[in-house]
Amino acid sequence: MIDSFTPKQVAVALQVSESSVKRWCDQGAIRTDRTLGGHRRIPLPFLMEFLEATNRRLVDPSAIGLDPTDLVFGHGSSMRQKQSLVTEEPAMLTQFEKALLAGDESTCRKIVSNWFAMHGGITSLADNLLSAAFKSIGDRWQCGTVEIYQERRGCEICCQLIHELRRLLPEPPGNAPLAMGGTASGDQYQLPNQLAEIVFRENGWRTISLGTNIPFASLLSAARKHMPKVFWLSVSHIENIEQFVVDYNHFAKNLPKGVMLVLGGQALNEQVRPSLSYSAHCDSMLQLANLARSARGSLQPKAGHI
Amino acid sequence: MIDSFTPKQVAVALQVSESSVKRWCDQGAIRTDRTLGGHRRIPLPFLMEFLEATNRRLVDPSAIGLDPTDLVFGHGSSMRQKQSLVTEEPAMLTQFEKALLAGDESTCRKIVSNWFAMHGGITSLADNLLSAAFKSIGDRWQCGTVEIYQERRGCEICCQLIHELRRLLPEPPGNAPLAMGGTASGDQYQLPNQLAEIVFRENGWRTISLGTNIPFASLLSAARKHMPKVFWLSVSHIENIEQFVVDYNHFAKNLPKGVMLVLGGQALNEQVRPSLSYSAHCDSMLQLANLARSARGSLQPKAGHI
DNA sequence: ATACAAATGAACGAATTGAACGTTTTGAGT
DNA sequence: ACTCAAAACGTTCAATTCGTTCATTTGTAT
C-alpha cells in the first residue's frame, strides 16, 4: 500500500479541486512533506489527521489505493466486470460479518480500510462495524449456528487490523495529555480495550494500554506511577459481581485526585452501575471520542500561541 | 549485513522512482560512491544522512534488509536526539527489556526492527530477543521487582509489533500448505501463539490462527473443517493437568489422518509430555521453523517444472 | 436585495518527476 | 579466465506538479 499521495490524488479522493488541496497544504491544514524538487507529498497519517480535524470523508477511496472492488467475489479469475461496489452500510456490515466468520482476513481488511476511509475515523468503524458484527456473531453463537473458534478467529483478525490502523495514526506529540487503561481481573476481552485506546489516540492523546486481565492493585499502581489525565476501564465480563464492586470501588477511591475515571463495556448493566463511582460512563465509542475531545480541551490550559 | 545499496534498492525503500534517486545522487543531495565501472553505490551512513537532512523515512525498509534505528522517526516529530542504539546482542536484549518495562513502544520498535534486520528473520527474534526478555521479566516478577501491569503492558507492545511484522511478510500464495493452531481452554498467552503463526508464514505457509483459550472441541471442529497440513498447539499454561491430558488426547485421537500435530510451550514439562501423543514437539521457534521448512517440502510432491 | 469578505476552482508557463531505451557494467557459474 | 543474464548506466521525453493570477462561488452583515 502506498504511503503518501500527491495533491491531485487527494483532490480526487476528496472530490475537491487540486488548488484547494494545495492551498490547504500551504496553510498548514494538511501537514505536507516535500520532494527534493518541491513537489508536495501527503502521507496517509497526515491525511487521516486532516480528515478527522475537519470532519471530512473520502468520497472516492479508490483514488488513493483503498480499493473497494470485488469485495463480493473473492480472488476470482479474470473477472472483467467490476461488480458495483457495495457501499451501503448494511450491505458492508453483512459482508464483513460473513468474511469474519469465514476467516477471510484480506476481505475484512478491505472492508475495514474502506469504512475507515469513507467515514474518516475509527469511532464509526468501532461502533457501527466492529461492535455490530460481533454483537450479531454473539447472537448466532447462542443459537448454535456459529462455532467458538469462528468467533475467536474473528477476534484475532480484528486485533491484527486494529493494530494496523493504530500504526497509521500519527505519533502523538510528547506534550499531549495521557490516557491509560485496561481491563480488570477476569476480563479477557481485548477488542474493546484496543478500540478505546485508538479512539484516544485518534483524538490526539498519548496512550498507555495496560492490557487485559490485570488486578485492580496493579492498575492502581500504574495510574499512580504515570498520573494519566484519564483512566479508562473496559468491562466486558465480570466473574464475581460482589467482588468486582468491592475491588473496583477501592480502586476508584484510591485513584489520585485529578485522574478522571471513565467506564465502558457491555458488562456494566443497570444492576452493576449504580454500585460504582466513576467520573463518566460511555455506551459507545462515539461517546468516548466526544469525551476525549472535550477533556483534552478543557484540561489543557496551555493555549497554543498560533 | 550489507552496508551500501544500489539506486534501485533505495528507490524501492523510499517509494520514489529510480530516476529520482539517480538525479538526487548527481545533484549531491545523496552522497554517493562509485564502483570502478561507474555504478552508484549508496552507503548506509550516507543514506541516513539524506533521510535526516530531508526529514524522510523509509517507506519500505525491507527493501534494504530492514533498517537500523532512527530511520523510523515518526511523522514530523522534531525529535533530534539520537539515542545511539547498541548493536551487540546482550546489550540489545538488556535495552529491550528495559524499554519493555518502561512501556517505551518506539524504542522497542527500533530494537525489534534492528534485530530483525541483523538476523534477517523472525525466528531469531522470537527465540533470542522476545522469549529471553519475557523470561527475564518473569523472573523479576517473582522477585517482586516488577509489577504485573508492566509485564502485561510489555505483552501489549509486543503484540502490536508482531502484527506490524506480520504485515510486512508477503501474502502466501493460495496453493501454499495450510497451518492452523491456537491455544486450549485456560491458556490466555497470545504471544507464543502469534509467534508460531508468523514463523509458519515466514516459511511460506498459509496460516489460520484460531486465537487463545479455545475448547478442544472447537479446535477439533476447525481442524476438520479446514484440514490443515499442520496443526500447532501452543501450551503456555495448564489449569488442570489431568483434565488437559484427557481432553488433549481425545483431541489428538480424533484429529483427521494426515494432519500433523505439533506441540510447543513452557507448560509442556517432563511431567506432562509423556502422557501426550503428538507428531512433533518444539522447544524453540528455531525448531518450529525447521519443521515448517521440511514439512512444507516433503509434503508437497508437486516438484517444480524448471 | 446589495455589498463585501472569504473561500474555491480554473488557467498558465516553468519546473520536476518517472518511464523508456540502447549501451555498459556486474556478478555468478562453468 | 570466460560466458551470459541481470542490473545499472546516461539520456531523452511525455506527463505531472509547481507557484501564481484571476474569475467564480459561498457566507454574512448591512
PDB file of C-alpha atoms (C1' of nucleotides) in Angstrom, chain C residues 1-6, chain D residues 26-30:
ATOM      1  C1'  DA C   1     -31.579  42.684  -2.266  1.00  0.00           C
ATOM      2  C1'  DT C   2     -26.757  44.598  -2.056  1.00  0.00           C
ATOM      3  C1'  DA C   3     -22.128  44.837  -0.831  1.00  0.00           C
ATOM      4  C1'  DC C   4     -18.141  42.928   0.833  1.00  0.00           C
ATOM      5  C1'  DA C   5     -15.030  39.386   2.566  1.00  0.00           C
ATOM      6  C1'  DA C   6     -13.508  34.713   2.272  1.00  0.00           C
TER       7       DA C   6
ATOM      8  C1'  DT D  26     -20.245  30.979  -0.851  1.00  0.00           C
ATOM      9  C1'  DG D  27     -21.249  33.261   3.530  1.00  0.00           C
ATOM     10  C1'  DT D  28     -22.636  37.247   6.136  1.00  0.00           C
ATOM     11  C1'  DA D  29     -23.812  41.749   7.591  1.00  0.00           C
ATOM     12  C1'  DT D  30     -25.922  45.794   6.155  1.00  0.00           C
TER      13       DT D  30
END
